[in-house]
Every structure is written in C-alpha cells, then in structure tokens.
Short mmCIF file of N, CA, C and O and ligand atoms in Angstrom, two decimals:
data_model
loop_
_atom_site.label_atom_id
_atom_site.label_comp_id
_atom_site.label_asym_id
_atom_site.label_seq_id
_atom_site.Cartn_x
_atom_site.Cartn_y
_atom_site.Cartn_z
N MET F 1 0.72 -1.35 0.08
CA MET F 1 -0.03 0.02 0.08
C MET F 1 0.87 1.11 -0.02
O MET F 1 1.72 1.19 0.72
N THR F 2 0.65 2.34 -0.84
CA THR F 2 1.23 3.38 -0.83
C THR F 2 0.91 4.44 0.23
O THR F 2 -0.14 4.29 0.87
N ALA F 3 2.02 5.03 0.92
CA ALA F 3 1.79 5.80 2.12
C ALA F 3 0.88 7.08 1.83
O ALA F 3 0.90 7.54 0.71
N GLN F 4 0.23 7.41 2.86
CA GLN F 4 -0.77 8.47 2.77
C GLN F 4 0.04 9.88 2.73
O GLN F 4 0.76 10.04 3.44
N MET F 5 -0.28 10.72 1.79
CA MET F 5 0.30 12.12 1.97
C MET F 5 -0.32 12.81 2.98
O MET F 5 -1.65 12.73 3.43
N GLU F 6 0.59 13.40 3.85
CA GLU F 6 0.36 14.05 4.97
C GLU F 6 1.00 15.52 5.20
O GLU F 6 2.01 15.58 4.44
N LYS F 7 0.45 16.21 5.88
CA LYS F 7 1.22 17.55 6.33
C LYS F 7 1.46 17.54 7.78
O LYS F 7 0.71 16.93 8.61
N THR F 8 2.63 18.19 8.23
CA THR F 8 2.96 18.02 9.53
C THR F 8 3.60 19.39 10.02
O THR F 8 4.12 20.07 9.06
N LEU F 9 3.63 19.82 11.31
CA LEU F 9 4.32 21.09 11.54
C LEU F 9 5.87 20.73 12.08
O LEU F 9 5.87 19.91 13.05
N SER F 10 6.57 21.59 11.64
CA SER F 10 8.23 21.48 12.22
C SER F 10 8.34 22.85 12.65
O SER F 10 8.02 23.77 12.03
N ILE F 11 9.02 22.90 13.68
CA ILE F 11 9.69 24.24 14.23
C ILE F 11 11.17 23.91 14.53
O ILE F 11 11.58 22.98 15.14
N ILE F 12 11.89 24.88 13.86
CA ILE F 12 13.35 24.94 14.18
C ILE F 12 13.66 25.81 15.36
O ILE F 12 13.30 26.92 15.34
N LYS F 13 14.02 25.38 16.39
CA LYS F 13 13.97 26.01 17.74
C LYS F 13 15.09 26.98 17.80
O LYS F 13 16.06 26.88 17.12
N PRO F 14 15.02 27.95 18.86
CA PRO F 14 15.94 29.04 18.97
C PRO F 14 17.66 28.36 19.10
O PRO F 14 18.51 29.17 18.41
N ASP F 15 17.85 27.31 19.64
CA ASP F 15 19.31 26.70 19.85
C ASP F 15 19.84 26.66 18.46
O ASP F 15 20.89 26.88 18.19
N ALA F 16 18.85 25.99 17.63
CA ALA F 16 19.41 25.64 16.25
C ALA F 16 19.43 27.01 15.18
O ALA F 16 20.56 27.09 14.63
N CYS F 17 18.49 27.84 15.35
CA CYS F 17 18.44 29.02 14.54
C CYS F 17 19.69 29.88 15.00
O CYS F 17 20.22 30.45 14.23
N ASN F 18 20.05 29.84 16.28
CA ASN F 18 21.09 30.63 16.81
C ASN F 18 22.33 30.13 16.41
O ASN F 18 23.36 30.84 16.27
N ARG F 19 22.57 28.93 16.00
CA ARG F 19 23.85 28.21 15.56
C ARG F 19 23.85 28.19 14.12
O ARG F 19 24.52 27.45 13.62
N ASN F 20 22.83 28.82 13.24
CA ASN F 20 23.03 28.93 12.06
C ASN F 20 22.75 27.53 11.33
O ASN F 20 23.41 27.10 10.42
N LEU F 21 21.84 26.70 11.95
CA LEU F 21 21.68 25.26 11.46
C LEU F 21 20.31 25.06 10.66
O LEU F 21 19.94 24.06 10.43
N ASN F 22 19.71 26.47 10.39
CA ASN F 22 18.50 26.30 9.46
C ASN F 22 18.50 25.46 8.31
O ASN F 22 17.77 24.61 7.94
N GLY F 23 19.66 25.82 7.56
CA GLY F 23 19.90 25.10 6.24
C GLY F 23 20.20 23.58 6.22
O GLY F 23 19.66 22.80 5.72
N GLU F 24 21.08 23.34 7.35
CA GLU F 24 21.35 21.92 7.63
C GLU F 24 20.13 21.14 7.93
O GLU F 24 19.91 20.18 7.37
N ILE F 25 19.25 21.63 8.62
CA ILE F 25 17.91 21.06 9.16
C ILE F 25 17.10 20.77 8.08
O ILE F 25 16.48 19.76 7.76
N ILE F 26 16.80 21.97 7.27
CA ILE F 26 15.67 21.89 6.21
C ILE F 26 16.29 20.95 5.14
O ILE F 26 15.76 20.25 4.32
N SER F 27 17.59 21.04 4.96
CA SER F 27 18.28 19.93 3.89
C SER F 27 17.94 18.58 4.19
O SER F 27 17.57 17.74 3.38
N ARG F 28 18.01 18.17 5.50
CA ARG F 28 17.73 16.87 5.86
C ARG F 28 16.22 16.50 5.64
O ARG F 28 15.83 15.52 5.15
N PHE F 29 15.31 17.52 5.83
CA PHE F 29 13.80 17.15 5.42
C PHE F 29 13.65 17.07 4.00
O PHE F 29 12.99 16.11 3.39
N GLU F 30 14.33 17.91 3.09
CA GLU F 30 14.23 17.72 1.75
C GLU F 30 14.82 16.41 1.18
O GLU F 30 14.25 15.99 0.34
N LYS F 31 16.07 16.15 1.58
CA LYS F 31 16.68 14.92 1.13
C LYS F 31 15.81 13.71 1.53
O LYS F 31 15.84 12.53 0.86
N ALA F 32 14.98 13.71 2.69
CA ALA F 32 14.22 12.58 2.98
C ALA F 32 13.02 12.67 2.31
O ALA F 32 11.94 11.83 2.44
N GLY F 33 12.55 13.54 1.38
CA GLY F 33 11.37 13.75 0.47
C GLY F 33 10.35 14.53 1.13
O GLY F 33 9.05 14.40 0.74
N LEU F 34 10.50 15.24 2.26
CA LEU F 34 9.56 16.17 2.80
C LEU F 34 9.56 17.43 2.06
O LEU F 34 10.80 17.98 2.17
N TYR F 35 8.52 18.02 1.50
CA TYR F 35 8.52 19.43 1.00
C TYR F 35 8.07 20.30 1.81
O TYR F 35 6.98 20.28 2.57
N ILE F 36 8.74 21.55 1.85
CA ILE F 36 8.29 22.56 2.72
C ILE F 36 7.04 23.40 1.68
O ILE F 36 7.17 23.83 0.76
N ARG F 37 5.95 23.57 2.50
CA ARG F 37 4.90 23.96 1.91
C ARG F 37 4.47 25.54 2.26
O ARG F 37 4.00 26.44 1.63
N THR F 38 4.98 25.76 3.59
CA THR F 38 4.88 27.17 4.21
C THR F 38 5.94 27.41 5.21
O THR F 38 6.42 26.47 5.73
N MET F 39 6.53 28.53 5.23
CA MET F 39 7.66 28.70 6.09
C MET F 39 7.75 30.16 6.61
O MET F 39 7.52 31.14 5.81
N ARG F 40 7.84 30.36 7.83
CA ARG F 40 8.05 31.78 8.37
C ARG F 40 9.01 31.79 9.52
O ARG F 40 8.99 30.87 10.45
N MET F 41 10.03 32.78 9.65
CA MET F 41 10.58 33.03 11.00
C MET F 41 9.98 33.97 11.59
O MET F 41 9.65 34.89 11.25
N GLU F 42 9.93 33.51 12.92
CA GLU F 42 9.28 34.46 13.86
C GLU F 42 9.95 34.40 15.29
O GLU F 42 10.28 33.28 15.61
N HIS F 43 9.87 35.56 16.10
CA HIS F 43 10.21 35.56 17.53
C HIS F 43 8.89 35.47 18.21
O HIS F 43 8.27 36.44 18.31
N LEU F 44 8.64 34.27 18.58
CA LEU F 44 7.35 33.86 19.37
C LEU F 44 7.28 35.01 20.83
O LEU F 44 8.32 35.03 21.41
N THR F 45 6.24 35.22 21.09
CA THR F 45 5.98 35.85 22.40
C THR F 45 5.83 34.65 23.36
O THR F 45 5.60 33.68 23.02
N LYS F 46 5.94 35.01 24.59
CA LYS F 46 5.69 34.00 25.68
C LYS F 46 4.43 33.69 25.79
O LYS F 46 4.03 32.44 25.89
N ALA F 47 3.35 34.55 25.33
CA ALA F 47 1.91 34.13 25.33
C ALA F 47 1.75 33.17 24.15
O ALA F 47 0.83 32.15 24.39
N GLN F 48 2.44 33.29 23.04
CA GLN F 48 2.27 32.39 21.87
C GLN F 48 2.82 30.98 22.21
O GLN F 48 2.24 30.07 22.11
N ALA F 49 3.95 31.14 22.82
CA ALA F 49 4.70 29.86 23.31
C ALA F 49 3.87 28.91 24.29
O ALA F 49 3.65 27.85 24.37
N GLU F 50 3.25 29.77 25.21
CA GLU F 50 2.15 29.15 26.34
C GLU F 50 1.20 28.49 25.55
O GLU F 50 0.67 27.48 25.91
N ALA F 51 0.40 29.33 24.63
CA ALA F 51 -0.61 28.69 23.92
C ALA F 51 -0.25 27.45 23.08
O ALA F 51 -1.02 26.42 23.08
N PHE F 52 0.89 27.42 22.40
CA PHE F 52 1.11 26.41 21.52
C PHE F 52 1.50 25.21 22.49
O PHE F 52 1.16 23.98 22.07
N TYR F 53 2.22 25.47 23.61
CA TYR F 53 2.64 24.23 24.45
C TYR F 53 1.65 24.09 25.59
O TYR F 53 1.98 23.35 26.45
N ALA F 54 0.25 24.29 25.32
CA ALA F 54 -0.61 24.43 26.39
C ALA F 54 -0.78 23.07 26.91
O ALA F 54 -1.07 22.88 28.14
N VAL F 55 -0.59 21.87 26.09
CA VAL F 55 -0.87 20.37 26.53
C VAL F 55 0.23 20.08 27.67
O VAL F 55 0.03 19.28 28.27
N HIS F 56 1.29 20.89 27.83
CA HIS F 56 2.15 20.53 28.76
C HIS F 56 2.27 21.60 30.00
O HIS F 56 3.02 21.44 30.77
N LYS F 57 1.15 22.38 30.27
CA LYS F 57 1.25 23.33 31.28
C LYS F 57 1.26 22.70 32.70
O LYS F 57 1.77 23.48 33.57
N GLU F 58 0.74 21.41 32.92
CA GLU F 58 1.12 21.03 34.32
C GLU F 58 2.51 20.27 34.39
O GLU F 58 2.92 19.94 35.48
N ARG F 59 3.35 20.13 33.25
CA ARG F 59 4.80 19.67 33.42
C ARG F 59 5.67 20.47 34.11
O ARG F 59 5.61 21.75 34.07
N PRO F 60 6.67 19.94 34.81
CA PRO F 60 7.50 20.66 35.68
C PRO F 60 8.44 21.61 34.87
O PRO F 60 8.82 22.63 35.19
N PHE F 61 8.60 21.36 33.52
CA PHE F 61 9.42 21.98 32.69
C PHE F 61 8.78 22.98 31.95
O PHE F 61 9.34 23.78 30.98
N PHE F 62 7.45 23.16 32.12
CA PHE F 62 6.78 24.22 31.20
C PHE F 62 7.30 25.70 31.36
O PHE F 62 7.31 26.13 30.03
N ASP F 63 7.48 26.24 32.29
CA ASP F 63 7.99 27.72 32.32
C ASP F 63 9.39 27.66 31.54
O ASP F 63 9.59 28.51 30.84
N GLU F 64 10.22 26.56 31.90
CA GLU F 64 11.35 26.63 31.15
C GLU F 64 11.30 26.51 29.65
O GLU F 64 12.02 27.32 28.82
N LEU F 65 10.38 25.54 29.17
CA LEU F 65 10.26 25.60 27.84
C LEU F 65 9.68 26.77 27.21
O LEU F 65 10.10 27.16 26.12
N VAL F 66 8.60 27.36 27.75
CA VAL F 66 7.90 28.47 27.45
C VAL F 66 9.10 29.73 27.17
O VAL F 66 9.17 30.56 26.27
N THR F 67 9.97 29.93 28.31
CA THR F 67 10.86 31.07 28.43
C THR F 67 11.83 30.78 27.08
O THR F 67 12.29 31.65 26.31
N TYR F 68 12.21 29.49 26.87
CA TYR F 68 13.26 29.24 25.98
C TYR F 68 12.84 29.42 24.53
O TYR F 68 13.24 30.02 23.61
N MET F 69 11.41 28.83 24.32
CA MET F 69 10.99 28.84 22.75
C MET F 69 10.55 30.52 22.46
O MET F 69 10.41 30.82 21.38
N SER F 70 10.58 31.43 23.58
CA SER F 70 10.32 32.70 23.16
C SER F 70 11.55 33.54 23.44
O SER F 70 11.53 34.98 23.45
N SER F 71 12.65 32.98 23.52
CA SER F 71 13.98 33.78 23.72
C SER F 71 14.68 34.11 22.50
O SER F 71 15.59 34.99 22.59
N ALA F 72 14.37 33.63 21.49
CA ALA F 72 14.90 34.11 20.03
C ALA F 72 14.19 33.62 18.88
O ALA F 72 13.25 32.73 19.16
N PRO F 73 14.51 33.96 17.65
CA PRO F 73 13.45 33.57 16.51
C PRO F 73 13.58 31.99 16.41
O PRO F 73 14.47 31.30 16.66
N VAL F 74 12.40 31.49 15.79
CA VAL F 74 12.22 30.24 15.48
C VAL F 74 11.90 30.13 13.93
O VAL F 74 11.42 31.14 13.32
N VAL F 75 12.11 29.04 13.26
CA VAL F 75 11.52 28.80 11.82
C VAL F 75 10.22 27.74 11.75
O VAL F 75 10.60 26.81 12.41
N ILE F 76 9.30 28.20 11.38
CA ILE F 76 8.02 27.53 11.54
C ILE F 76 7.61 26.97 10.26
O ILE F 76 7.45 27.96 9.21
N MET F 77 7.41 25.71 9.91
CA MET F 77 7.07 25.29 8.45
C MET F 77 5.99 24.09 8.69
O MET F 77 5.94 23.41 9.52
N THR F 78 5.43 23.98 7.57
CA THR F 78 4.60 22.76 7.25
C THR F 78 5.36 22.14 6.22
O THR F 78 6.00 22.69 5.23
N LEU F 79 5.47 20.78 6.43
CA LEU F 79 6.13 19.74 5.77
C LEU F 79 5.13 18.91 5.26
O LEU F 79 4.22 18.43 5.81
N GLU F 80 5.22 18.47 3.92
CA GLU F 80 4.41 17.52 3.21
C GLU F 80 5.07 16.32 2.57
O GLU F 80 6.12 16.64 1.95
N GLY F 81 4.52 15.22 2.66
CA GLY F 81 5.04 13.98 1.89
C GLY F 81 4.37 12.84 2.46
O GLY F 81 3.41 12.97 3.30
N PRO F 82 4.68 11.69 1.84
CA PRO F 82 4.14 10.40 2.18
C PRO F 82 4.64 10.15 3.76
O PRO F 82 5.76 10.42 4.09
N ASP F 83 3.54 9.99 4.61
CA ASP F 83 3.86 9.34 5.97
C ASP F 83 4.47 10.58 6.69
O ASP F 83 5.55 10.26 7.63
N ALA F 84 4.34 11.88 6.22
CA ALA F 84 5.18 13.17 6.89
C ALA F 84 5.29 13.07 8.39
O ALA F 84 6.28 13.46 8.82
N VAL F 85 4.11 12.80 9.16
CA VAL F 85 4.23 12.94 10.54
C VAL F 85 5.28 11.92 11.30
O VAL F 85 6.06 12.52 11.93
N ARG F 86 5.12 10.76 10.83
CA ARG F 86 5.97 9.66 11.42
C ARG F 86 7.56 9.89 10.63
O ARG F 86 8.37 9.75 11.50
N LYS F 87 7.62 10.39 9.41
CA LYS F 87 8.98 10.59 8.95
C LYS F 87 9.65 11.62 9.44
O LYS F 87 10.85 11.59 9.84
N ASN F 88 8.85 12.74 9.75
CA ASN F 88 9.51 13.79 10.54
C ASN F 88 10.05 13.42 11.87
O ASN F 88 11.13 13.70 12.37
N ARG F 89 9.28 12.68 12.65
CA ARG F 89 9.57 12.27 14.04
C ARG F 89 10.85 11.40 13.91
O ARG F 89 11.75 11.54 14.81
N GLU F 90 10.84 10.59 12.98
CA GLU F 90 11.99 9.68 12.67
C GLU F 90 13.28 10.53 12.55
O GLU F 90 14.36 10.31 13.18
N LEU F 91 13.27 11.50 11.55
CA LEU F 91 14.40 12.33 11.50
C LEU F 91 14.83 13.01 12.51
O LEU F 91 16.02 13.40 12.77
N MET F 92 13.83 13.56 13.42
CA MET F 92 14.00 14.38 14.70
C MET F 92 14.97 13.47 15.71
O MET F 92 15.77 13.78 16.38
N GLY F 93 14.55 12.27 15.76
CA GLY F 93 14.99 11.47 17.09
C GLY F 93 14.41 11.63 18.38
O GLY F 93 13.47 12.52 18.39
N ALA F 94 14.78 10.94 19.36
CA ALA F 94 14.01 10.97 20.66
C ALA F 94 14.28 12.47 21.17
O ALA F 94 15.22 13.17 20.88
N THR F 95 13.43 12.76 22.24
CA THR F 95 13.22 14.01 22.66
C THR F 95 14.70 14.52 23.42
O THR F 95 15.13 15.61 23.20
N ASN F 96 15.14 13.47 24.07
CA ASN F 96 16.65 13.62 24.85
C ASN F 96 17.63 13.35 24.02
O ASN F 96 17.69 12.27 23.41
N PRO F 97 18.49 14.12 23.31
CA PRO F 97 19.53 13.87 22.45
C PRO F 97 20.52 12.67 22.88
O PRO F 97 20.96 11.96 22.11
N ALA F 98 20.52 12.60 24.12
CA ALA F 98 21.35 11.49 24.67
C ALA F 98 20.69 10.14 24.28
O ALA F 98 21.42 8.91 24.36
N ASP F 99 19.49 9.93 24.08
CA ASP F 99 18.76 8.78 23.79
C ASP F 99 18.38 8.71 22.27
O ASP F 99 18.03 7.61 21.73
N ALA F 100 18.66 9.77 21.52
CA ALA F 100 18.47 9.82 20.05
C ALA F 100 19.42 8.93 19.16
O ALA F 100 20.60 9.03 19.56
N ALA F 101 18.80 8.33 18.20
CA ALA F 101 19.73 7.34 17.31
C ALA F 101 20.71 8.13 16.59
O ALA F 101 20.46 9.36 16.14
N CYS F 102 21.80 7.64 16.29
CA CYS F 102 22.77 8.24 15.29
C CYS F 102 22.06 8.78 14.02
O CYS F 102 21.19 7.88 13.61
N GLY F 103 22.54 9.66 13.56
CA GLY F 103 22.27 10.24 12.26
C GLY F 103 20.84 10.98 12.53
O GLY F 103 20.27 11.64 11.45
N THR F 104 20.14 11.23 13.56
CA THR F 104 18.94 12.03 13.77
C THR F 104 19.25 13.30 13.97
O THR F 104 20.61 13.55 14.57
N ILE F 105 18.48 14.39 13.63
CA ILE F 105 18.85 15.70 13.99
C ILE F 105 19.05 15.90 15.47
O ILE F 105 20.15 16.67 15.80
N ARG F 106 18.43 15.48 16.42
CA ARG F 106 18.70 15.68 17.69
C ARG F 106 19.98 14.98 18.31
O ARG F 106 20.82 15.69 19.14
N HIS F 107 20.41 13.82 17.67
CA HIS F 107 21.54 13.12 18.02
C HIS F 107 22.67 13.98 17.82
O HIS F 107 23.64 14.37 18.23
N ASP F 108 22.51 14.19 16.37
CA ASP F 108 23.74 15.05 15.54
C ASP F 108 23.89 16.62 16.19
O ASP F 108 25.15 17.07 16.08
N LEU F 109 22.72 17.23 16.39
CA LEU F 109 22.79 18.65 16.68
C LEU F 109 22.37 19.34 17.83
O LEU F 109 22.59 20.45 18.26
N ALA F 110 21.42 18.63 18.64
CA ALA F 110 20.87 19.13 19.78
C ALA F 110 21.72 19.33 20.87
O ALA F 110 22.98 18.51 20.95
N LEU F 111 21.55 20.13 21.97
CA LEU F 111 22.30 20.54 22.91
C LEU F 111 21.90 19.84 24.27
O LEU F 111 22.74 19.60 25.16
N SER F 112 20.64 19.61 24.53
CA SER F 112 20.16 19.14 25.75
C SER F 112 18.64 18.71 25.44
O SER F 112 18.03 19.07 24.38
N ILE F 113 17.94 18.00 26.52
CA ILE F 113 16.47 17.81 26.41
C ILE F 113 15.83 19.05 26.29
O ILE F 113 14.59 18.74 25.54
N GLY F 114 16.15 20.08 26.64
CA GLY F 114 15.33 21.25 26.56
C GLY F 114 15.59 22.00 25.21
O GLY F 114 14.81 22.24 24.26
N GLU F 115 17.06 22.20 24.99
CA GLU F 115 17.42 22.77 23.71
C GLU F 115 17.80 21.68 22.64
O GLU F 115 18.71 21.24 22.40
N ASN F 116 16.63 20.99 22.17
CA ASN F 116 16.67 19.97 21.34
C ASN F 116 16.26 20.22 19.78
O ASN F 116 16.02 19.53 19.03
N SER F 117 16.61 21.40 19.36
CA SER F 117 16.61 21.81 17.94
C SER F 117 15.52 21.88 17.14
O SER F 117 15.27 22.75 16.26
N VAL F 118 14.58 20.83 17.42
CA VAL F 118 13.42 20.85 16.63
C VAL F 118 12.05 20.58 17.37
O VAL F 118 12.36 19.61 18.28
N HIS F 119 10.95 20.98 16.63
CA HIS F 119 9.70 20.42 17.21
C HIS F 119 9.03 19.67 15.93
O HIS F 119 9.28 20.17 14.93
N GLY F 120 8.23 18.71 16.24
CA GLY F 120 7.44 17.95 15.25
C GLY F 120 6.34 17.66 15.81
O GLY F 120 6.25 16.96 16.89
N SER F 121 5.14 17.57 15.13
CA SER F 121 3.80 17.06 15.53
C SER F 121 3.99 15.56 15.78
O SER F 121 4.46 14.99 15.11
N ASP F 122 3.22 15.22 16.97
CA ASP F 122 3.38 13.81 17.24
C ASP F 122 2.14 12.91 16.67
O ASP F 122 2.25 11.59 17.02
N SER F 123 1.19 13.45 15.99
CA SER F 123 0.18 12.63 15.41
C SER F 123 -0.39 13.57 14.29
O SER F 123 -0.22 14.75 14.40
N LEU F 124 -1.20 12.77 13.35
CA LEU F 124 -1.75 13.45 12.33
C LEU F 124 -2.82 14.48 12.90
O LEU F 124 -3.06 15.54 12.34
N GLU F 125 -3.64 14.09 13.95
CA GLU F 125 -4.69 14.93 14.57
C GLU F 125 -4.08 16.25 15.12
O GLU F 125 -4.43 17.16 14.87
N ASN F 126 -2.84 16.08 15.95
CA ASN F 126 -1.99 17.22 16.18
C ASN F 126 -1.43 17.99 15.31
O ASN F 126 -1.34 19.32 15.35
N ALA F 127 -1.14 17.48 14.20
CA ALA F 127 -0.55 18.23 13.10
C ALA F 127 -1.41 19.19 12.52
O ALA F 127 -1.29 20.28 12.34
N LYS F 128 -2.57 18.74 12.40
CA LYS F 128 -3.81 19.66 12.02
C LYS F 128 -4.08 20.92 12.95
O LYS F 128 -4.25 21.88 12.45
N ILE F 129 -4.12 20.41 14.28
CA ILE F 129 -4.21 21.51 15.22
C ILE F 129 -3.17 22.38 15.22
O ILE F 129 -3.28 23.71 15.19
N GLU F 130 -1.93 21.96 15.16
CA GLU F 130 -0.61 22.72 15.10
C GLU F 130 -0.37 23.63 13.83
O GLU F 130 0.02 24.91 13.79
N ILE F 131 -0.86 23.24 12.66
CA ILE F 131 -0.75 23.88 11.56
C ILE F 131 -1.79 24.99 11.50
O ILE F 131 -1.55 26.02 11.25
N ALA F 132 -3.03 24.68 12.10
CA ALA F 132 -3.92 25.69 12.24
C ALA F 132 -3.62 26.77 13.17
O ALA F 132 -3.90 27.99 12.93
N PHE F 133 -2.79 26.47 14.21
CA PHE F 133 -2.41 27.54 15.11
C PHE F 133 -1.55 28.42 14.33
O PHE F 133 -1.65 29.66 14.69
N PHE F 134 -0.64 27.95 13.65
CA PHE F 134 0.55 29.03 13.08
C PHE F 134 0.12 29.63 11.79
O PHE F 134 0.52 30.52 11.22
N PHE F 135 -0.72 28.82 11.00
CA PHE F 135 -1.12 29.27 9.58
C PHE F 135 -2.55 28.99 9.52
O PHE F 135 -3.13 28.21 8.65
N PRO F 136 -3.28 29.71 10.19
CA PRO F 136 -4.79 29.65 10.26
C PRO F 136 -5.49 30.04 8.74
O PRO F 136 -6.61 29.30 8.58
N GLU F 137 -4.64 30.51 7.93
CA GLU F 137 -5.19 30.68 6.60
C GLU F 137 -5.25 29.53 5.64
O GLU F 137 -5.76 29.69 4.63
N SER F 138 -4.31 28.53 6.06
CA SER F 138 -4.21 27.44 5.07
C SER F 138 -5.25 26.28 5.31
O SER F 138 -5.78 26.28 6.29
P1 ADP W 1 8.92 16.10 21.75
O1 ADP W 1 9.35 17.53 21.39
O2 ADP W 1 9.81 15.06 21.49
O3 ADP W 1 7.61 15.82 21.17
P2 ADP W 1 7.54 16.51 24.53
O4 ADP W 1 6.29 16.91 23.64
O5 ADP W 1 7.47 15.39 25.57
O6 ADP W 1 8.69 16.26 23.42
O7 ADP W 1 8.19 17.71 25.11
C1 ADP W 1 8.16 18.94 24.44
C2 ADP W 1 9.35 19.70 24.58
O8 ADP W 1 9.45 20.11 25.90
C3 ADP W 1 10.60 18.99 24.28
O9 ADP W 1 11.01 18.94 22.87
C4 ADP W 1 11.49 19.65 24.99
O10 ADP W 1 12.21 20.94 24.41
C5 ADP W 1 10.92 20.13 26.29
N1 ADP W 1 11.21 19.17 27.34
C6 ADP W 1 10.65 17.77 27.33
N2 ADP W 1 10.98 17.15 28.49
C7 ADP W 1 11.75 18.21 29.18
C8 ADP W 1 12.44 18.05 30.41
N3 ADP W 1 12.55 16.86 31.18
N4 ADP W 1 13.40 19.08 30.92
C9 ADP W 1 13.34 20.20 30.08
N5 ADP W 1 12.70 20.31 28.91
C10 ADP W 1 11.90 19.39 28.48
MG1 MG W 2 5.69 16.69 21.75
#
C-alpha cells in the first residue's frame, strides 16, 4: 500500500536558529522527501509559546520550555510528503538527544533535552491543530 500524503508542523527551535543550522536541518527534510509548503521565521511571544505548548502546562519543565521557545527567533514550517508525521519524528530522533539514534537531528545537533533543536507534531490529529495554530489561513 502506498503511504498516505500528510502535512506536519515543524519548528526549528532557538538553539538551532542561533547556531546557523536552519539550512542543515531543512536540507535533511528535503533529502528525506518532505516538501516545505509554508515557512516563516518569527520571534514568538511568551503568550504564543504558552498557547502552543498548552498541553504541557502541568509539566515541571513548562516555564523553562516557554521561556526558551520565546528567547529568540524560530523557523515554523509545514512539511508535506508520504507519511510526513512519522517521517519527521524519525528524522528528529528522541526528545533527549542522549537517547536519540545516530544520524537523527537531535543526536547530531541538539544541545540538551530542552534545547533539542526541533519540534515536530506527534500525530496527524495534532499536526492539523498545530498547522491551524500557526497558519490559520491554510
Ligand atoms: P517532543 O518534542 O519530542 O515531542 P515532548 O512533547 O515530550 O517532546 O516535550 C516538548 C518539549 O519540551 C521537548 O521537545 C523539550 O524541548 C521540552 N522538554 C521535554 N522534557 C523536558 C525536560 N525533562 N526538561 C526540560 N525540557 C523538556
Ligand atoms: Mg511533543
């Protein structure tokens, strides 16, 4: 069976933007067959970061996460391709770079469990919600 065409949301986080890794990360998506359909660089406000990560608001790291995500510009993209949600998560690697497989973005580039270079939607349902959050016109 051929894989389903999907869209997912990707964010290149401040640690990667600050280290000039946007091209490196985007190149990995493109080489894996994911197409950038929308893209914007933006310095998120604390309120935007809080709203985007609202599902994590009871977690102990919430304040740290929101402060970090609003500390510097990020690149927000929709990626499209066959099986895009799962493929993007595979390219990203595990949340903690120490646990991420060799060759993944987080293994190769991330600094820590917090400063882990990329966000990616974790399900097709959440991808739709997250894309609508940042690109309501789409
Ligand atoms: P993922 O980004 O892999 O989907 P989660 O949704 O669990 O991971 O967490 C969202 C983000 O919160 C992570 O990418 C990371 O930046 C941050 N985070 C998660 N766990 C921790 C932690 N224990 N300490 C600090 N930050 C964390
Ligand atoms: Mg997540």
